CSV table of C-alpha atoms in Angstrom, one decimal:
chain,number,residue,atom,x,y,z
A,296,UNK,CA,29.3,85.7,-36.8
A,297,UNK,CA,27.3,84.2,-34.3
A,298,UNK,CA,26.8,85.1,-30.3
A,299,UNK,CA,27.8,82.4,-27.6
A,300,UNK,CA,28.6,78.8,-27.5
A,301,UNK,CA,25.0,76.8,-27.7
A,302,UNK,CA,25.1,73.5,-26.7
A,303,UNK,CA,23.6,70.3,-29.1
A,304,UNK,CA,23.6,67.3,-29.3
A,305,UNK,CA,26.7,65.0,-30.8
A,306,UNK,CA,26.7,66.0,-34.3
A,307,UNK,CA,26.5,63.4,-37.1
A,308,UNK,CA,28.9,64.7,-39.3
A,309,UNK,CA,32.2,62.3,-39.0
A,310,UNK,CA,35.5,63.0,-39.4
A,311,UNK,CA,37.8,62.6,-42.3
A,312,UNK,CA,35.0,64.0,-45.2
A,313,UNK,CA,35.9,67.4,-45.7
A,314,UNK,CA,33.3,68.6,-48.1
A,315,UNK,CA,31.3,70.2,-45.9
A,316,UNK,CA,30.6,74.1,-45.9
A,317,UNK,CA,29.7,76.1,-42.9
A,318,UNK,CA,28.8,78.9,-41.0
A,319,UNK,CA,30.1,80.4,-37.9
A,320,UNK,CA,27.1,79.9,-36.2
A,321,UNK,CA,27.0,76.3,-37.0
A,322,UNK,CA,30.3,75.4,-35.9
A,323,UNK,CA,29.5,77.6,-32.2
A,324,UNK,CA,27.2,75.1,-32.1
A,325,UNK,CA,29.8,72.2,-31.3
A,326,UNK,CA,31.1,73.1,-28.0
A,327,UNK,CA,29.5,70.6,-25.7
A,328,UNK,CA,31.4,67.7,-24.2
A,329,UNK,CA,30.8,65.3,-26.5
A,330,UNK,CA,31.1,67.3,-29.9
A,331,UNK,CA,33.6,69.5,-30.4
A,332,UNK,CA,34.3,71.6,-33.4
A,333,UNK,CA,37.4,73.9,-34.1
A,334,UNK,CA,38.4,76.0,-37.0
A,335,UNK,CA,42.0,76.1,-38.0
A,336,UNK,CA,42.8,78.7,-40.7
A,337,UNK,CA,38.7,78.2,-42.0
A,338,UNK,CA,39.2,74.6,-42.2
A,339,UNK,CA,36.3,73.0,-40.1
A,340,UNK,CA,38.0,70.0,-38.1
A,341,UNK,CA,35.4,67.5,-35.9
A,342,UNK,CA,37.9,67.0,-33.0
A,343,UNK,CA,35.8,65.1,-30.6
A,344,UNK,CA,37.4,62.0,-30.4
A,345,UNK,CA,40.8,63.3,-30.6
A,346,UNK,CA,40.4,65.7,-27.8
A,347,UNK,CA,41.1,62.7,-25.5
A,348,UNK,CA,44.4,61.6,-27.3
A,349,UNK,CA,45.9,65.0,-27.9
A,350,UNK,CA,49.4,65.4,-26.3
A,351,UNK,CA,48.5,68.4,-24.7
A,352,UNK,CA,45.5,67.4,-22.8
A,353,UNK,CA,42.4,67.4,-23.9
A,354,UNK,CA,41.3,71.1,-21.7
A,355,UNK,CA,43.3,72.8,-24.0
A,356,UNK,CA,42.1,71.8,-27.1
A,357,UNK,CA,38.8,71.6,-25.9
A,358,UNK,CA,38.4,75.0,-24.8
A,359,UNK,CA,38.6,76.2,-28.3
A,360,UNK,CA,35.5,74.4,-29.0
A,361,UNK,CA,33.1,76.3,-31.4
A,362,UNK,CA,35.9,78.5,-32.3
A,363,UNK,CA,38.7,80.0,-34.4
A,364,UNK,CA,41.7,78.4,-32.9
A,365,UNK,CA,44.2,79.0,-35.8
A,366,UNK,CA,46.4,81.8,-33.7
A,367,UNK,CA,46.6,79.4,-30.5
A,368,UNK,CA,47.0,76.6,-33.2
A,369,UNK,CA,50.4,78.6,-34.6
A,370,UNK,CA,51.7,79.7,-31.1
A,371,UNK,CA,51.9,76.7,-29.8
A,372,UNK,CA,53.2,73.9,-33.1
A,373,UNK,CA,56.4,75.0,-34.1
A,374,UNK,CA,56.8,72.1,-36.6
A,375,UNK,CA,52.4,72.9,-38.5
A,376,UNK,CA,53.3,70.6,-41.4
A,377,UNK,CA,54.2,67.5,-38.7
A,378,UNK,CA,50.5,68.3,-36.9
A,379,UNK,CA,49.0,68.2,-40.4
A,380,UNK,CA,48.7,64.8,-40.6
A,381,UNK,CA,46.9,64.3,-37.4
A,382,UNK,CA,44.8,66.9,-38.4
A,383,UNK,CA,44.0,65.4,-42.2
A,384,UNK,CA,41.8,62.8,-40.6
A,385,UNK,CA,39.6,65.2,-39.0
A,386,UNK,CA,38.8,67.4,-41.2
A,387,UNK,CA,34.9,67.8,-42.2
A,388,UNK,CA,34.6,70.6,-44.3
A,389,UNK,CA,35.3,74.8,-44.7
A,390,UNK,CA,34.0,77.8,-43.3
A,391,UNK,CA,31.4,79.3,-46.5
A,392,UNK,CA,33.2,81.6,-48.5
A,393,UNK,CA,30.8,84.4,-47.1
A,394,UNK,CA,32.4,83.9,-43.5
A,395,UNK,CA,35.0,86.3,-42.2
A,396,UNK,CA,38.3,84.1,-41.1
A,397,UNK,CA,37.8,85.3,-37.5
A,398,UNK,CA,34.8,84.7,-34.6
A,399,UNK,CA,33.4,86.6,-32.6
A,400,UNK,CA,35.2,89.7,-30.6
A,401,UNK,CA,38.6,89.2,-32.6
A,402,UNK,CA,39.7,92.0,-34.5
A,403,UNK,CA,41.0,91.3,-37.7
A,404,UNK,CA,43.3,93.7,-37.9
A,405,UNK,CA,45.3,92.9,-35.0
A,406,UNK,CA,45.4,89.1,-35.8
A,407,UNK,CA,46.2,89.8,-39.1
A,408,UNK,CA,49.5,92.0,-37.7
A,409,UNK,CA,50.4,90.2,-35.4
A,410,UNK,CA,50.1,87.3,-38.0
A,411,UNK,CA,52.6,89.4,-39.9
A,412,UNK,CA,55.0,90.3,-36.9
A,413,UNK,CA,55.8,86.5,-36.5
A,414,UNK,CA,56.5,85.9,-40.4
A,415,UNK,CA,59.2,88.6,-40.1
A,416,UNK,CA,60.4,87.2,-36.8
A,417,UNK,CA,61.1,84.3,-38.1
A,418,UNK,CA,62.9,85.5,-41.2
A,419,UNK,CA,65.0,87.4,-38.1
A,420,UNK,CA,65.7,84.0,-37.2
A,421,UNK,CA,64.3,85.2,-33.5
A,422,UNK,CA,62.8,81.1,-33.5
A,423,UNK,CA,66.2,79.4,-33.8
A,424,UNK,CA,67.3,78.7,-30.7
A,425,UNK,CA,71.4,79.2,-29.3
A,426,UNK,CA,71.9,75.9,-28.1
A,427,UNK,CA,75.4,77.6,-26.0
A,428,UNK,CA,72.8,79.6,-24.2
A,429,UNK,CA,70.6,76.6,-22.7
A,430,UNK,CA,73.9,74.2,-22.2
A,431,UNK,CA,75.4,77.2,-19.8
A,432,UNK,CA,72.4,77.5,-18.2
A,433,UNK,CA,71.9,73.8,-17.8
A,434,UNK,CA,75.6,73.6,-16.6
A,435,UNK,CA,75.4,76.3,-14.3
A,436,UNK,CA,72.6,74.2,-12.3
A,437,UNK,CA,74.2,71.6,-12.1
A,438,UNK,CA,77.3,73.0,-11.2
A,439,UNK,CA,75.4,74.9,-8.3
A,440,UNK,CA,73.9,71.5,-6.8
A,441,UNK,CA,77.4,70.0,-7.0
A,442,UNK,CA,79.1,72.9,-5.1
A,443,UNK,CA,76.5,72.9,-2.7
A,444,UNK,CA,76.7,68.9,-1.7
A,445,UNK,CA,80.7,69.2,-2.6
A,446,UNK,CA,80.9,72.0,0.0
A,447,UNK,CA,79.0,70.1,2.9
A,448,UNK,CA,81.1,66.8,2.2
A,449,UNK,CA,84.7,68.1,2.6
A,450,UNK,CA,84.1,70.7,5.0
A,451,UNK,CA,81.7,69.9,7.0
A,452,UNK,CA,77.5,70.4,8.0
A,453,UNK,CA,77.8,73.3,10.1
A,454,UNK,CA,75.0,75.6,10.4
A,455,UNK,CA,76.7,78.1,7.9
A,456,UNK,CA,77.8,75.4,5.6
A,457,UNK,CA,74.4,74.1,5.4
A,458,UNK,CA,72.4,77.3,5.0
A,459,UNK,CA,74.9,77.8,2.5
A,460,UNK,CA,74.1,74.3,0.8
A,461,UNK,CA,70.3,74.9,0.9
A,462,UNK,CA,70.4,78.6,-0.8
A,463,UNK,CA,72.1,76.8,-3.7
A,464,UNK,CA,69.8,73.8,-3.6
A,465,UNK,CA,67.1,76.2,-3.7
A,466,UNK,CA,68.8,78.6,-6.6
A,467,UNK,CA,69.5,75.3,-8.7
A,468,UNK,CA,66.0,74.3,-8.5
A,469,UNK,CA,64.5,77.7,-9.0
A,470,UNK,CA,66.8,78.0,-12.2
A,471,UNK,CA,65.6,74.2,-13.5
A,472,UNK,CA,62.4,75.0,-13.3
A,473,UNK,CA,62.6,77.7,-15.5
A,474,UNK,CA,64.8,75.7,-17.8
A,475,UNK,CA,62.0,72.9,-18.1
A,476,UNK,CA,59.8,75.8,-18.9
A,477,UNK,CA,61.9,76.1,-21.9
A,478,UNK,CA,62.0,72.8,-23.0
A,479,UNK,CA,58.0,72.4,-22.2
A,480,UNK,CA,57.6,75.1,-24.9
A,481,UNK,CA,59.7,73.0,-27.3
A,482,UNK,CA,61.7,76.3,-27.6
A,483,UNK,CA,64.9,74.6,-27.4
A,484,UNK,CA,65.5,71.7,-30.3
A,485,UNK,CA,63.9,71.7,-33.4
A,486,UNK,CA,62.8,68.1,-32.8
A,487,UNK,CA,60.2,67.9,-30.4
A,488,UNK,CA,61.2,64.5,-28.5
A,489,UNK,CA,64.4,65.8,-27.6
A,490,UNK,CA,62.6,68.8,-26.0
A,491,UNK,CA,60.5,66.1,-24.1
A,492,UNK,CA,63.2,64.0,-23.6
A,493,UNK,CA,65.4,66.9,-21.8
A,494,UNK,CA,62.2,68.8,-20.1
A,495,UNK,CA,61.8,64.7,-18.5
A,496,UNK,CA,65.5,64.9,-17.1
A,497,UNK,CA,65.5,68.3,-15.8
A,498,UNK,CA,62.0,68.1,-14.4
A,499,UNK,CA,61.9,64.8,-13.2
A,500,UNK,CA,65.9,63.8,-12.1
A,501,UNK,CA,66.8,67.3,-11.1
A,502,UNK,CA,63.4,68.8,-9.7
A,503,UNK,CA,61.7,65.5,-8.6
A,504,UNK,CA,58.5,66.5,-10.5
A,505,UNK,CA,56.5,65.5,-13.5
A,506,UNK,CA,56.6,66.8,-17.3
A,507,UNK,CA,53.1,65.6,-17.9
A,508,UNK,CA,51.5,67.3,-15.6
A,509,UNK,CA,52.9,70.4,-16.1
A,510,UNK,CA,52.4,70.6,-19.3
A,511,UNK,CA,48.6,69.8,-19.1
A,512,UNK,CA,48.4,72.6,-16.6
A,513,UNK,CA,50.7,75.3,-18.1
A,514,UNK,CA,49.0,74.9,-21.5
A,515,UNK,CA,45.4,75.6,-20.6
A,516,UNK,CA,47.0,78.4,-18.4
A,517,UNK,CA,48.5,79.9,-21.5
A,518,UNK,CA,45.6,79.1,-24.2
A,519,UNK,CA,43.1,81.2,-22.1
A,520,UNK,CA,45.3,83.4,-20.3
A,521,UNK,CA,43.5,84.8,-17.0
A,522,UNK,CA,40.0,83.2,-18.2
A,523,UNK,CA,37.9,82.4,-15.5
A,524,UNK,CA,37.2,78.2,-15.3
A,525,UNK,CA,39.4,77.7,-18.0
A,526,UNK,CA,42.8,78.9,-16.9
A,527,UNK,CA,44.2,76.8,-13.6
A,528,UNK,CA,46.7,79.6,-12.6
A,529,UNK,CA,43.4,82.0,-11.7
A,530,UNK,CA,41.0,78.9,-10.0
A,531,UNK,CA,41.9,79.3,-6.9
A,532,UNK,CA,37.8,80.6,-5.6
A,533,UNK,CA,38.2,78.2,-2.2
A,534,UNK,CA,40.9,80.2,-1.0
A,535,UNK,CA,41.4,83.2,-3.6
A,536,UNK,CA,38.6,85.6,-5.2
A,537,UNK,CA,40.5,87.5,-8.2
A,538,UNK,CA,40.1,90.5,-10.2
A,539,UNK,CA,37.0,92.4,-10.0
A,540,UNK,CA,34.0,90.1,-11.6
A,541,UNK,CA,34.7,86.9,-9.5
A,542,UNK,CA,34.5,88.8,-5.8
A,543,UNK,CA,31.5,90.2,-6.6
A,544,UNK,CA,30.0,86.9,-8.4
A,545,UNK,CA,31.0,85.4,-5.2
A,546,UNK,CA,29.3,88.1,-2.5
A,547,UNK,CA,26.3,87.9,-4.7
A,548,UNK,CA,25.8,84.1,-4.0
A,549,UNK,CA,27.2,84.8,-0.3
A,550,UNK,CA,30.1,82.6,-0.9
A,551,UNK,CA,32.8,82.3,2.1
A,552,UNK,CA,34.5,79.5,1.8
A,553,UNK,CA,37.3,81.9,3.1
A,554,UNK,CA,37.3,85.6,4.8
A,555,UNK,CA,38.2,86.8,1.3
A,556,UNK,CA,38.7,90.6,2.6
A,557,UNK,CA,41.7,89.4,4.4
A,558,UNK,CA,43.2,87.3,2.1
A,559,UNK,CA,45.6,90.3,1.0
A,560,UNK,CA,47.4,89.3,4.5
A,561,UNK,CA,46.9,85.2,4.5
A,562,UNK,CA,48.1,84.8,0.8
A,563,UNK,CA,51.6,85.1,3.1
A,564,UNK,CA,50.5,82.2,5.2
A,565,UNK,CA,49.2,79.8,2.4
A,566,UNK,CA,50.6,81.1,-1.3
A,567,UNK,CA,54.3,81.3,-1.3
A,568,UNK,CA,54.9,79.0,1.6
A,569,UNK,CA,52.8,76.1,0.4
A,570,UNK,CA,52.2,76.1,-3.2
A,571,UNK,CA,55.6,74.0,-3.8
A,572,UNK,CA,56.1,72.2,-0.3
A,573,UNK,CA,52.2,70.9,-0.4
A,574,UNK,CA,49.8,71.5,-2.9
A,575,UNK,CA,52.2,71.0,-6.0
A,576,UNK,CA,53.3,67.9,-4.7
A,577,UNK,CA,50.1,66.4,-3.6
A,578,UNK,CA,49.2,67.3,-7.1
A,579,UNK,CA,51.9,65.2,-8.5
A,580,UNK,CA,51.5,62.4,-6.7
A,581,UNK,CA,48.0,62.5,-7.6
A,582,UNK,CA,47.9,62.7,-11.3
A,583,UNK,CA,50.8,60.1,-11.7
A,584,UNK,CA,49.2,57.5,-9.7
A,585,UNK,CA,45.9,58.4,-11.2
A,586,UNK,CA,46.9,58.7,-14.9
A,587,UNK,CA,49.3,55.8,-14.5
A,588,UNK,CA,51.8,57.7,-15.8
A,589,UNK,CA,55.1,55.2,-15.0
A,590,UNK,CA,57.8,57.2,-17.1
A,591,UNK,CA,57.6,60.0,-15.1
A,592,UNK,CA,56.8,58.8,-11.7
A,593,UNK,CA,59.8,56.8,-12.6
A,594,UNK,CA,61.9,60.2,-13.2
A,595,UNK,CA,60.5,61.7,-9.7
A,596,UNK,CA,61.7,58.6,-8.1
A,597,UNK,CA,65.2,58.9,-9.5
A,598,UNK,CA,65.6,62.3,-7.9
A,599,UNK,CA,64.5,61.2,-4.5
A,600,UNK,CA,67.1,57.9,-4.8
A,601,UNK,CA,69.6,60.6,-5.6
A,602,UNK,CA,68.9,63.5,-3.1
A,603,UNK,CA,68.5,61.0,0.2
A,604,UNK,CA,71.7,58.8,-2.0
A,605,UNK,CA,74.0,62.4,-1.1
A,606,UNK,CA,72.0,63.8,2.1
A,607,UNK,CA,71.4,60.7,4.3
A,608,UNK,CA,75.1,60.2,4.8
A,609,UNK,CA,75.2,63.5,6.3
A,610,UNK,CA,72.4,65.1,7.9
A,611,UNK,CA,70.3,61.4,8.4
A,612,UNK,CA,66.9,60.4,7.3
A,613,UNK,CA,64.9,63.1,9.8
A,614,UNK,CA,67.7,65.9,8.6
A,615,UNK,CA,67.5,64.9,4.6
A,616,UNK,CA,63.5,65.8,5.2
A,617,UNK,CA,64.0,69.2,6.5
A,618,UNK,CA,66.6,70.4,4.4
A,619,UNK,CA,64.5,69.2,1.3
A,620,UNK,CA,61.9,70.8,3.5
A,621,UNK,CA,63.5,74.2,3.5
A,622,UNK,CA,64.5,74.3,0.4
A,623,UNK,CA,61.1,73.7,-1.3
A,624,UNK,CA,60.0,76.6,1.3
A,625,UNK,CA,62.4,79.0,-0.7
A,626,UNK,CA,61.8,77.7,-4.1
A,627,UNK,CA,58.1,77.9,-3.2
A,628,UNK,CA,58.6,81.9,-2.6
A,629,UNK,CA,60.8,82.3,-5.3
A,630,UNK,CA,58.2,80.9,-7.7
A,631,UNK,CA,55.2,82.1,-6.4
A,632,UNK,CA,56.0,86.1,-6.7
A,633,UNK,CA,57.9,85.8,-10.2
A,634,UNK,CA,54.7,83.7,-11.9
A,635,UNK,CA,52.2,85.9,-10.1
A,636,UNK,CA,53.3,88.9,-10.5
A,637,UNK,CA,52.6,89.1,-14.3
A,638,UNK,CA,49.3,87.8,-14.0
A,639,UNK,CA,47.1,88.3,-10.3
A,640,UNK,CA,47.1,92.2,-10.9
A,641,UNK,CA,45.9,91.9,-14.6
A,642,UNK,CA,42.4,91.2,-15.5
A,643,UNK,CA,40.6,88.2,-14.9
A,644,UNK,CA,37.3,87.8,-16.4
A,645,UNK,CA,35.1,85.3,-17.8
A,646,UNK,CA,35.1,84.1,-21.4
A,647,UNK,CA,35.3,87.3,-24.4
A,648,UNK,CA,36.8,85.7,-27.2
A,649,UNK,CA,39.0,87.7,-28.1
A,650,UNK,CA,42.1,87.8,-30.6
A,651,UNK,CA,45.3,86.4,-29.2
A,652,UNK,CA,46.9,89.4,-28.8
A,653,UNK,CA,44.3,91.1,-26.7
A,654,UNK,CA,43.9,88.1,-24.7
A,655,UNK,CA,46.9,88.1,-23.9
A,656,UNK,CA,47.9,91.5,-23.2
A,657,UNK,CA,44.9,92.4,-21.0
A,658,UNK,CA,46.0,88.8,-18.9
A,659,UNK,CA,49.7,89.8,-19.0
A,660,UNK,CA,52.3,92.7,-18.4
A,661,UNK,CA,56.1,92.8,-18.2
A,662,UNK,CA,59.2,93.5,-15.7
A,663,UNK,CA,61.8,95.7,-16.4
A,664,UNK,CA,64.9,94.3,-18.2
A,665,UNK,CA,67.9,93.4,-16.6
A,666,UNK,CA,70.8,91.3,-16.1
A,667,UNK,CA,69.8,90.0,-13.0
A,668,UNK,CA,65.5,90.3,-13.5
A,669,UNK,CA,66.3,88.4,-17.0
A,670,UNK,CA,68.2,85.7,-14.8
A,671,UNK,CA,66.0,85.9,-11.8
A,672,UNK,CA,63.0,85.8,-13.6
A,673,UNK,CA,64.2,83.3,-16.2
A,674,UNK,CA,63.6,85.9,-18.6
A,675,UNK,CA,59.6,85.3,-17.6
A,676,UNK,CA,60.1,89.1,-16.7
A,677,UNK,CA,59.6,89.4,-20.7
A,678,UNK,CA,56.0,87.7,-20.7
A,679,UNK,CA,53.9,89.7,-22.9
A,680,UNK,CA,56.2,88.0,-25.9
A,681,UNK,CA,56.6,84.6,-23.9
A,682,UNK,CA,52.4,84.6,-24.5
A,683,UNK,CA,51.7,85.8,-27.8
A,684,UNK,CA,55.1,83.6,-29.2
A,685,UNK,CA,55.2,80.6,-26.7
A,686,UNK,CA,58.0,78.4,-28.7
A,687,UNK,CA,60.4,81.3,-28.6
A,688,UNK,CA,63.3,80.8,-27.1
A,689,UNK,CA,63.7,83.2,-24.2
A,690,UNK,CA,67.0,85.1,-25.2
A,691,UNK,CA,65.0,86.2,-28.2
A,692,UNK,CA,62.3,88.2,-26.0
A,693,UNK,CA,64.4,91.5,-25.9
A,694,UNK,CA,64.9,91.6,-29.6
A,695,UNK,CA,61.2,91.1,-30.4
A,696,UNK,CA,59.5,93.5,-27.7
A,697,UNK,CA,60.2,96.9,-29.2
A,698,UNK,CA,57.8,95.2,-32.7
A,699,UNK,CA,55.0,94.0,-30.2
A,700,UNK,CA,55.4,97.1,-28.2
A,701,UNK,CA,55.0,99.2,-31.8
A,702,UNK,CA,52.5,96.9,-32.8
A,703,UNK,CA,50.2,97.6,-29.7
A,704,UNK,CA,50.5,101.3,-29.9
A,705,UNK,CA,49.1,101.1,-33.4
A,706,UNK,CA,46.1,99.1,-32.0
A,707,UNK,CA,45.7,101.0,-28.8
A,708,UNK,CA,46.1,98.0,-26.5
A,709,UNK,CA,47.8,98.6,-23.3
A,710,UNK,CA,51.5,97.3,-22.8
A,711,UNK,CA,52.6,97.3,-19.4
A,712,UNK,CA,56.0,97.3,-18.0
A,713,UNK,CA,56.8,97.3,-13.9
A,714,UNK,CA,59.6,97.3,-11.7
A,715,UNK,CA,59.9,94.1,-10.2
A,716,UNK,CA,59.2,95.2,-7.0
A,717,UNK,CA,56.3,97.1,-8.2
A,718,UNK,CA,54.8,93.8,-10.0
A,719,UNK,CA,55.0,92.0,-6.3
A,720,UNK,CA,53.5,94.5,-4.6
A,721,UNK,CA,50.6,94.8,-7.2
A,722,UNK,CA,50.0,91.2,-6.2
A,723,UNK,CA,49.1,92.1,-2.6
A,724,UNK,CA,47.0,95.3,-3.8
A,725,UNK,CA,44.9,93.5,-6.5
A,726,UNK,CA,44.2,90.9,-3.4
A,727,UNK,CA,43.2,93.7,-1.3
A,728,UNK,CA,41.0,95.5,-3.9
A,729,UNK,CA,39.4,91.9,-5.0
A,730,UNK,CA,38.7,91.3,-1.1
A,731,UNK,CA,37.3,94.2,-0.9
A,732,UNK,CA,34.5,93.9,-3.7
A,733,UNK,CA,33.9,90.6,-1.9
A,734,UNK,CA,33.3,92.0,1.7
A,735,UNK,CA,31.0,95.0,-0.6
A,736,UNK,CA,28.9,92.7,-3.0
A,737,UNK,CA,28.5,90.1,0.5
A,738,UNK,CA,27.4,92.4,2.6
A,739,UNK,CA,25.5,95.1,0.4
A,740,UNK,CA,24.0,93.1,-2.4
């Protein structure tokens, strides 16, 4: 099958042909930059030039490269026959008939399972989303912003009233983000514009953020869950060194752009306060200007016309600043532990290649179910099965996790379920444990 991606130079086979007939060691050929190849149920597809135009981005598309991307290919396109003919043009030939289907370290049993769990989960109708479900829970945030401005207008901005005010400011925008999270995934309508069209409005009018650049960062997050330089959530090396290889990588080189063996205790002074209140928007601002991207700077406008539009008039320009100050500060902590805690105390490793499931359940493990986790969490307390089916809609999670669960004890991979107060504090050990490699391999080797 081939060992490692090997670098060539652009490839002159074009696109469109599709009689040719390969190997997998020819198509791990086609990772670099500028020639990418991709196989899609063992059609070979020449997506260089596309890579650029997918909707996507072009990270996550392109870090598939010189592989088998046809279970990342299925989680992530509800609607296959509509991506078919974007695909059609780039199609340059087959994998040989000698070939196996998968690359690599994927184990063909488990792909083909799992390949099997989400034809009957369909049939379950576990893909058809309740649109009553998303329309409460879209009501219910903006029924929470309305109370809380309602309740500062008729009776007044005392302290109370207003600490009040910003704990349902922050709930409302806590609860919209995971609602855009749903509509990102295209998990709500069956047509995917209205998805985008509704992920825009909640995003950008109600959260004052962008679509676009979420999605470009989300998606590489979730198509190489926990991989080293290819997943954003885990490149964090100038202030974070995470799981056990990077520390070590890190004290071998004598790397300190940080004091890594203390960053179990600063991750209180610069993750949950900041991520939200500073780095996410500087982000923002950033790739909107920079990718030009008018629509949805024009949505993050409209929220800022409308937030100072009901807060000036009562707290002033200076107090409309701190209260969206403060309640970015709790939405920030709020969204920090819950998309953390799933991930940091997993592993985190470079690229293995392997099958989607693996991947994915070696990157991911679950919170205990209940009423308030499933609401709190945004039902991200279920994200084993929010990985391996991404386009499921959320209140489908608890009906499909006893299969995966079954279908990883047949395979032997590890399932993990927490408390959620064990999966936050599992986010300051693994810091601890990773600083502590650091401080060992920096000193010692």
């Amino acid at each position: 099958m081939g060992g490692g991606c090997q670098q060539t130079e652009p490839s002159e086979h074009r696109s469109g042909g599709g009689t040719g007939v390969y190997t997998w060691e020819e198509v791990q050929k086609h990772c670099s930059r500028k020639d990418q190849w991709l196989v899609i149920s063992r059609k070979v597809y020449n997506i260089t030039q596309w890579a650029r135009r997918h909707p996507g981005g072009s990270p996550v598309i392109s870090h598939y490269a010189g592989e088998d991307a046809t279970e990342a290919f299925t989680a992530f396109h509800p609607d296959q026959k509509f991506v078919q003919k974007f695909l059609k043009p780039l199609l340059i030939g087959e994998l040989a008939a000698t070939e196996p289907s998968q690359d690599q370290n994927k184990n063909a049993a488990i792909m083909q399972d799992l390949h099997a769990l989400r034809m009957q989960a369909e049939k379950q109708g576990l893909f058809q989303a309740k649109l009553l479900f998303f329309c409460l829970h879209l009501g219910h945030i903006i029924l929470l912003e309305a109370l809380a401005w309602l309740i500062v207008w008729f009776w007044g901005t005392s302290w109370i009233l207003t600490l009040l005010c910003l704990l349902m400011l922050a709930t409302a925008q806590v609860q919209g983000s995971w609602l855009q999270h749903d509509f990102g995934h295209l998990s709500v309508f069956k047509k995917s514009r209205w998805n985008h069209l509704m992920q825009k409005f909640v995003m950008g009018y109600l959260k004052g953020a962008s679509a676009n650049w979420w999605n470009h960062m989300h998606f590489r997050h979730h198509a190489k869950t926990n991989v080293l330089s290819k997943d954003p959530d885990v490149n964090m090396s100038n202030i974070f060194v995470l799981g056990a290889k990077q520390p070590v990588e890190y004290g071998i080189k004598k790397i300190k752009s940080m004091p890594y063996n203390h960053q179990y205790w600063y991750f209180f002074l610069v993750g949950p306060p900041l991520l939200l209140t500073v780095v996410f928007n500087i982000q923002i601002l950033k790739t909107l200007i920079s990718r030009r991207d008018w629509v949805d700077l024009a949505w993050y406008l409209a929220f800022y016309l409308r937030y100072f539009s009901c807060s000036v008039p009562l707290y002033g320009l200076f107090g409309s600043l701190v209260l969206l100050t403060c309640v970015r500060f709790l939405e920030s902590h709020w969204f920090v532990w819950i998309s953390q805690m799933n991930h940091i105390p997993m592993e985190i490793d470079h690229e293995k290649h392997k099958d989607w499931l693996t991947m994915q359940l070696q990157g991911t493990c679950n919170i205990e179910q209940s009423f308030f986790n499933d609401w709190f969490s945004g039902h991200l307390n279920f994200q084993i099965e929010h990985h391996l089916f991404p386009t499921m809609p959320r209140h489908s999670y608890c009906l499909v996790a006893p299969q995966v669960r079954a279908l990883c004890e047949k395979h032997g991979v590890s399932y993990k379920m927490k408390t959620m107060w064990q999966g936050m504090a599992d986010v300051v050990r693994s810091l601890k444990i990773s600083g502590d490699l650091w401080l060992d391999a920096y000193l010692h080797k």
